[in-house]
XYZ file of C-alpha atoms in Angstrom:
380
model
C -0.839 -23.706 53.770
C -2.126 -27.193 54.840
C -3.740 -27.620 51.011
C 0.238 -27.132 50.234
C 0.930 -29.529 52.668
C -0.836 -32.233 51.197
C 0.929 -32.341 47.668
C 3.739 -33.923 49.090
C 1.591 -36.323 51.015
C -0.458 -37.136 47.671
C 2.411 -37.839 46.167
C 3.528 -40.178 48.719
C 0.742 -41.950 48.818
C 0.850 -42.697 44.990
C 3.990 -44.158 45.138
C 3.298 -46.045 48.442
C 3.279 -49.375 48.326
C 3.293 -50.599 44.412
C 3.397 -54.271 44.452
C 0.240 -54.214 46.819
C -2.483 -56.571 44.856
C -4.713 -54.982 42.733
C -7.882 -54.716 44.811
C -8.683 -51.301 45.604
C -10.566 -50.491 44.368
C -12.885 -52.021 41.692
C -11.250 -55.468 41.780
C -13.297 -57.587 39.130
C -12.762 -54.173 36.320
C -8.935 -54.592 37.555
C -8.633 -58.138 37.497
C -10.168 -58.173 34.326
C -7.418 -55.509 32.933
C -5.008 -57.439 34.291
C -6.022 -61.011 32.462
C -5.668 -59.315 29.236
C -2.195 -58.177 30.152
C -0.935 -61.374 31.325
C -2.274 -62.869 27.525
C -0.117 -59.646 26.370
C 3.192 -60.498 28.027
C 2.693 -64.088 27.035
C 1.924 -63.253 23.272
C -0.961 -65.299 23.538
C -3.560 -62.047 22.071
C -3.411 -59.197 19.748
C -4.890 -55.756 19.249
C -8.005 -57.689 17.708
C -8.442 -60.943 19.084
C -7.972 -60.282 23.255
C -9.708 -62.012 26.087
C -11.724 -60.456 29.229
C -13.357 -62.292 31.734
C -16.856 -62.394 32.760
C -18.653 -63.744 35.262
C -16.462 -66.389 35.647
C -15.567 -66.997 32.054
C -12.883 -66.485 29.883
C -13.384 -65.308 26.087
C -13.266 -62.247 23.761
C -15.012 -60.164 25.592
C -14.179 -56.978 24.171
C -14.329 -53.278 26.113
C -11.970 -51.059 24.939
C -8.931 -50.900 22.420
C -5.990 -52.280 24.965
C -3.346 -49.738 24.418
C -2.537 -49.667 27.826
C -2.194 -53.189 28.380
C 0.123 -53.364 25.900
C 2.005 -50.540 27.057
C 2.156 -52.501 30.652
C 3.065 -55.807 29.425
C 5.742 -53.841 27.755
C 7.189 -52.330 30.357
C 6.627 -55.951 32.369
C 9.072 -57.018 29.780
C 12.049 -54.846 31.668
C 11.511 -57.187 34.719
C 8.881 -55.464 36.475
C 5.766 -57.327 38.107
C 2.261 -56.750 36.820
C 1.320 -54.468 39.471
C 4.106 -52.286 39.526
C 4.170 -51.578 35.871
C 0.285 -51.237 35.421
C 0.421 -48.517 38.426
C 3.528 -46.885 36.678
C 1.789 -46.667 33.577
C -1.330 -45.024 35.127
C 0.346 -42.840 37.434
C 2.372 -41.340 34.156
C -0.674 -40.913 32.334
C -2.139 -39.240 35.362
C 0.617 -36.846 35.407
C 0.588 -35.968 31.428
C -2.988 -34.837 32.478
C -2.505 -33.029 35.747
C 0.491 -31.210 32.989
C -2.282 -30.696 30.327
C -4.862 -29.469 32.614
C -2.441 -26.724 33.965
C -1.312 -25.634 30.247
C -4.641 -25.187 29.060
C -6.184 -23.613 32.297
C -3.015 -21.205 32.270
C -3.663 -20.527 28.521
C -7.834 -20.088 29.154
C -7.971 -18.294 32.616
C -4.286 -17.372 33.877
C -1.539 -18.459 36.077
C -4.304 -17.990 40.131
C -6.520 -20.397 37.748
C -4.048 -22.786 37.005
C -2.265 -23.254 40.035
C -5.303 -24.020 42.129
C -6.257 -26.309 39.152
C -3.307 -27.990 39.734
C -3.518 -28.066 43.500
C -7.073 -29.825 43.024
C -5.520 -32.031 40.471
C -2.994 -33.505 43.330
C -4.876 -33.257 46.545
C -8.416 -34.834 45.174
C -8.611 -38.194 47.170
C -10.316 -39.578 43.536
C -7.487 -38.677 41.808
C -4.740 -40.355 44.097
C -7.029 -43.238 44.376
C -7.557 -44.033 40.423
C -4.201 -42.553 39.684
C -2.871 -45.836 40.945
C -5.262 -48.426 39.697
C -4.501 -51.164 36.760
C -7.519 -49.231 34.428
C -7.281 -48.147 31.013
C -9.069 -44.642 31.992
C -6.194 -42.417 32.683
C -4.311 -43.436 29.958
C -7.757 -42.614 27.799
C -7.732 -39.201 29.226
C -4.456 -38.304 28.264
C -4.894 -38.764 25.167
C -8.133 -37.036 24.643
C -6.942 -33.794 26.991
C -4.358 -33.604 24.568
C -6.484 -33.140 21.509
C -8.254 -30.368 23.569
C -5.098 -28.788 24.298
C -3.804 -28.912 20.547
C -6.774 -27.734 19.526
C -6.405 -24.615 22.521
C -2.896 -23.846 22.263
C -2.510 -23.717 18.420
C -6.034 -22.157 18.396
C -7.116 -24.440 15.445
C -11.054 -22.734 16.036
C -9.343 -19.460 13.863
C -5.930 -20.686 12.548
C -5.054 -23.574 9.717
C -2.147 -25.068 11.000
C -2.055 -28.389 8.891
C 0.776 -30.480 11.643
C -1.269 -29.808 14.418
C -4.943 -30.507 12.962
C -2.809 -34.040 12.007
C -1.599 -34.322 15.374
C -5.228 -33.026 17.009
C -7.214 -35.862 14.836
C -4.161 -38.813 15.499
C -4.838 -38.120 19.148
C -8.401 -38.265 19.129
C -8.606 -41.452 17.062
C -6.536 -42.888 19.990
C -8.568 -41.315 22.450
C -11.707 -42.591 20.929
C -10.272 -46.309 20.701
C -9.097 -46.702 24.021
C -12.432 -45.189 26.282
C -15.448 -43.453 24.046
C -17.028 -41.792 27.121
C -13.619 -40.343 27.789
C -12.953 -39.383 24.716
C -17.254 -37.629 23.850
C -16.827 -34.441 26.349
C -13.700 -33.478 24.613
C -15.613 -34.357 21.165
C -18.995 -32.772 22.323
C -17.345 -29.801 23.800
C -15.558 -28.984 20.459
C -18.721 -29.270 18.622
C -20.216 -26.404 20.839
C -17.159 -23.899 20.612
C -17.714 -24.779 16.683
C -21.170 -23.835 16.783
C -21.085 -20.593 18.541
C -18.255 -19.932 16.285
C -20.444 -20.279 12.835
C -23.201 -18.386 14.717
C -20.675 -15.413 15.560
C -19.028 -15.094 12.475
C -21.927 -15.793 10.397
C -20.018 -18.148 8.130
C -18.172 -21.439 7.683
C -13.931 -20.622 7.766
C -11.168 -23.246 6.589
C -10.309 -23.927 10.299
C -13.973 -24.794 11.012
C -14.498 -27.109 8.760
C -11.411 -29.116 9.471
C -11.713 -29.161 12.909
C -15.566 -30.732 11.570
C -14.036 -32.988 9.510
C -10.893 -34.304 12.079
C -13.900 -35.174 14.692
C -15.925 -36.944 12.149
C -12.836 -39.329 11.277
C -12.553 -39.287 14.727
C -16.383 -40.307 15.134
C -15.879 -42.883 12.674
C -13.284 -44.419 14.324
C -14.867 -44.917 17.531
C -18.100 -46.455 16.103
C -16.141 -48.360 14.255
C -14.372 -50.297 16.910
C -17.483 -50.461 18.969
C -19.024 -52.232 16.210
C -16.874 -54.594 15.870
C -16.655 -54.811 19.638
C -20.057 -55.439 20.018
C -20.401 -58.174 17.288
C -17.997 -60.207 19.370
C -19.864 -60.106 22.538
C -22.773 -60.677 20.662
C -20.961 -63.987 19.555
C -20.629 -64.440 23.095
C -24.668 -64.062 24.110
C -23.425 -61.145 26.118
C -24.782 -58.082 26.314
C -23.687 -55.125 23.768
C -21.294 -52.664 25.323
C -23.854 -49.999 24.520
C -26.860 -51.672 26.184
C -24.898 -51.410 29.152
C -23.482 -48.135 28.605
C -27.101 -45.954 27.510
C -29.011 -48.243 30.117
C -33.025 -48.018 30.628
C -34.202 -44.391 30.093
C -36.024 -45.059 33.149
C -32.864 -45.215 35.377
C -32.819 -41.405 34.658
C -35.831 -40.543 36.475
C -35.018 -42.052 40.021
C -33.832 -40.465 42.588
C -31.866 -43.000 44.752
C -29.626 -42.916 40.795
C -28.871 -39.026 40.975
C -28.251 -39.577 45.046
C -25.303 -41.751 44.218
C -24.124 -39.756 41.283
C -24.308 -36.959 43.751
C -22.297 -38.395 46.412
C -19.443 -39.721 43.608
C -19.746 -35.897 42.392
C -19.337 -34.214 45.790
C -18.131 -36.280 48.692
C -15.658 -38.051 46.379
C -14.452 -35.931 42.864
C -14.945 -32.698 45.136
C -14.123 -34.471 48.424
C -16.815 -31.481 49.839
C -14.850 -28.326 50.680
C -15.006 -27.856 46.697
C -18.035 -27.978 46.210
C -18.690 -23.759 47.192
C -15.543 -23.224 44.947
C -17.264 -25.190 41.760
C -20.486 -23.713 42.285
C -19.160 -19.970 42.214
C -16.723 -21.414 39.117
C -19.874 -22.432 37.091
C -21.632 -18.634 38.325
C -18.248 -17.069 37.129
C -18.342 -18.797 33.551
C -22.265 -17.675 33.281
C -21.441 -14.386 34.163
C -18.581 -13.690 32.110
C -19.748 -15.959 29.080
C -16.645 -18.148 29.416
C -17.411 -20.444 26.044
C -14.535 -22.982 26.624
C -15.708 -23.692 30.693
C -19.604 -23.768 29.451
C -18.667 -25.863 26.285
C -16.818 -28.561 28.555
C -19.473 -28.010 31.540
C -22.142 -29.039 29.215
C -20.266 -31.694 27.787
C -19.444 -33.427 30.804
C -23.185 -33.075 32.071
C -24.598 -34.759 28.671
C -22.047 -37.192 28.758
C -23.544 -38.236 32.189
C -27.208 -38.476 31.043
C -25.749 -40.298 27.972
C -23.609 -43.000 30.128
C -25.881 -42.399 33.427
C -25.691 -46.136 34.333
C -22.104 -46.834 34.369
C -21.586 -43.515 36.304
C -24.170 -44.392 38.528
C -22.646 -48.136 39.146
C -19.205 -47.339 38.790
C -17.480 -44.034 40.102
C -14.116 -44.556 38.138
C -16.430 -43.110 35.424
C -15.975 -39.541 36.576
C -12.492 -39.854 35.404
C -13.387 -38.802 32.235
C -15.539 -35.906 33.697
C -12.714 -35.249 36.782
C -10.594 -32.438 34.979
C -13.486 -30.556 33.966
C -15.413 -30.863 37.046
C -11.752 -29.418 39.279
C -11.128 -26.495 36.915
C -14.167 -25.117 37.120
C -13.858 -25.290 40.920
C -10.523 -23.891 40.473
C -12.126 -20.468 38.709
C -14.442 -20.376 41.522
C -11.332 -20.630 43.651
C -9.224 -18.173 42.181
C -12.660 -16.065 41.887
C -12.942 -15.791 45.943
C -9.507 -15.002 46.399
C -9.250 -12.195 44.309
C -12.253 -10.379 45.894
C -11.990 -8.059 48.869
C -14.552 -7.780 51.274
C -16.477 -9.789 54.521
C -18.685 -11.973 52.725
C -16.120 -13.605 50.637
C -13.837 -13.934 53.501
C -16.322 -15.984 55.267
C -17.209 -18.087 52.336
C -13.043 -18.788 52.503
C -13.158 -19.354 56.192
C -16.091 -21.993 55.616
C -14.345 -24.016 52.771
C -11.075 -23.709 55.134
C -13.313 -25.299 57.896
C -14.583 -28.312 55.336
C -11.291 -28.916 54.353
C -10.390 -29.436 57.789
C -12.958 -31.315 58.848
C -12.382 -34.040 55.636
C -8.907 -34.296 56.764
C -10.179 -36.144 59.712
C -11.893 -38.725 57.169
C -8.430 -39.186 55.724
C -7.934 -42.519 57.330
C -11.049 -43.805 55.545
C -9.967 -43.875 51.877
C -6.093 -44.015 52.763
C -6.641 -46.862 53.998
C -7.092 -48.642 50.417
C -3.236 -47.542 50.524
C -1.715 -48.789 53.131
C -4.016 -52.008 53.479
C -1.962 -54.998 52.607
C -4.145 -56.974 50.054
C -1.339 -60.310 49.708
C -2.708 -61.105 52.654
C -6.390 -60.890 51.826
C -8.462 -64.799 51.020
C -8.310 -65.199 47.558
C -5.931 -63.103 46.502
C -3.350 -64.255 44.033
């Protein structure tokens, strides 16, 4: 009953306040979303000449394709200031996920499944947090969610249905423009439910081989554009977006590195209590050889080691990992409650008692919320 509770408050708290400055958190990766906005609304940039800042400076420093600042310079147009809009934007993108992870969660593991995937969706401090942020990520994850969910709900791994293998590889093209480690578990997860397809059946099928096909044009796309995005920070004497992206294979082999991506995993994605839930989730899809929770499982974990230094110096990177991460903690979930007996009770009462006990931390990350950042030095 309090979980319930708090889906009200969530949303609340993502509406609260709209016009507040964009600060919390991750204020230079804002700001910097928010310069190539303004250049947007003033029809001073395009799709392929936009500016960034760094470190001080202002010139084409190029991350990803700006869809969403378009979209929010857009919608500025209507009358609305940059900080309202950008948070609108996000917040809608947010919810076409939160939608999209319930659909396909339904579809995969039933209606117990979904609705506590949707209940970790809301209440997940990370989520309200970076569901009100001016960053491209959410808007990124909608669109590569809904290839996954195409490719789910018309089962294109068995069927040839040529509108929605269009539809699957349009959406992924976006996805892989606007955020490429967004956009990779999705990609990488496919390729695994493709594989243990061709090893089950024993042979390559029309559906296979399109799906293959629509993630190599997909592929394409997104090298592509980071290409051509890192010849123009090259121009720059900037670092390559993929230099900072792989990082030193070093990095991998420290611990104080996998103690923060830890604590981003757990204390914040999980906010703790759901942390017994996701570990009996990942037992459940071992045990019952669930390919689609394994496939995306894996994904997300490779696309970690892959990207380990952004995730490791930036949290808002688990955004592309997040929905994965919560359903599987929703099986494990939905897993307890469905089983009789003392032991699981009292692995209920305990995650009952953690909940509790974060909800006395609340003040400590609402407080990005209600904080009034106009009045902060510095602040525009």
């Amino acid at each position: 009953m309090m979980m319930l509770l708090l889906v009200p408050c969530s949303i609340f708290l993502r509406f609260y306040f709209l016009d507040n400055a964009l600060v919390e958190p991750h204020p230079w990766r804002q700001g910097q979303t928010a310069v190539t906005i303004l250049h947007f609304f003033n029809g001073t940039i395009n799709f392929f000449d936009y500016r960034s800042p760094l470190n001080g400076i202002l010139w084409n420093n190029v991350y990803e394709f700006p869809l969403y600042q378009k979209i929010v310079a857009t919608l500025m147009a209507t009358g609305l200031s940059l900080a309202i809009a950008a948070r609108l934007v996000t917040l809608f993108a947010f919810s076409i996920v939160t939608f999209l992870v319930f659909k396909v969660s339904h579809r995969c593991f039933g209606l117990r499944v979904a609705a506590w995937s949707l209940l970790f969706m809301l209440v997940s401090p990370f989520n309200i947090i970076y569901s009100r942020v001016c960053l491209i990520d959410f808007t990124a994850l909608a669109f590569a969610f809904g290839s996954l969910t195409i490719a789910v709900e018309y089962g294109l791994f068995r069927n040839w249905r040529p509108r929605a293998y269009t539809l699957f590889t349009l959406i992924g093209m976006l996805a892989s423009l606007c955020k490429v480690t967004i956009w990779f578990p999705v990609c990488f997860s496919i390729v695994l439910l493709l594989l243990h397809q061709m090893v089950s059946d024993r042979k390559l099928k029309k559906p296979t081989i399109m799906l293959a096909i629509s993630l190599i044009v997909q592929t394409a796309t997104a090298l592509a554009w980071m290409r051509w995005a890192n010849h123009t920070r090259s121009e720059s004497g900037v670092l390559t977006a993929t230099s900072w992206l792989f990082g030193a294979m070093q990095k991998r082999f420290e611990l104080q590195n996998w103690a923060i991506i830890a604590s981003t995993f757990v204390r914040s994605v999980l906010w703790d209590w759901m942390l017994i839930p996701f570990v009996i989730g990942v037992f459940v899809a071992i045990r019952k050889r669930s390919m689609v929770l394994l496939a995306v499982l894996c994904a997300s974990l490779v696309s970690i080691l892959i990207t380990f230094t952004v995730h490791v110096h930036h949290d808002y990177y688990f955004i592309g990992e997040m929905p994965y991460l919560l359903l599987t903690a929703a099986v494990g979930m939905a897993f307890l409650w469905d089983r009789p007996g003392r032991f699981y009770w009292i692995l209920i009462a305990i995650i009952a008692a953690m909940f509790c006990q974060r909800l006395t931390k609340i003040k400590y990350w609402a407080d990005n919320i209600f904080r009034d950042y106009h009045t902060e030095e510095n602040v525009v």
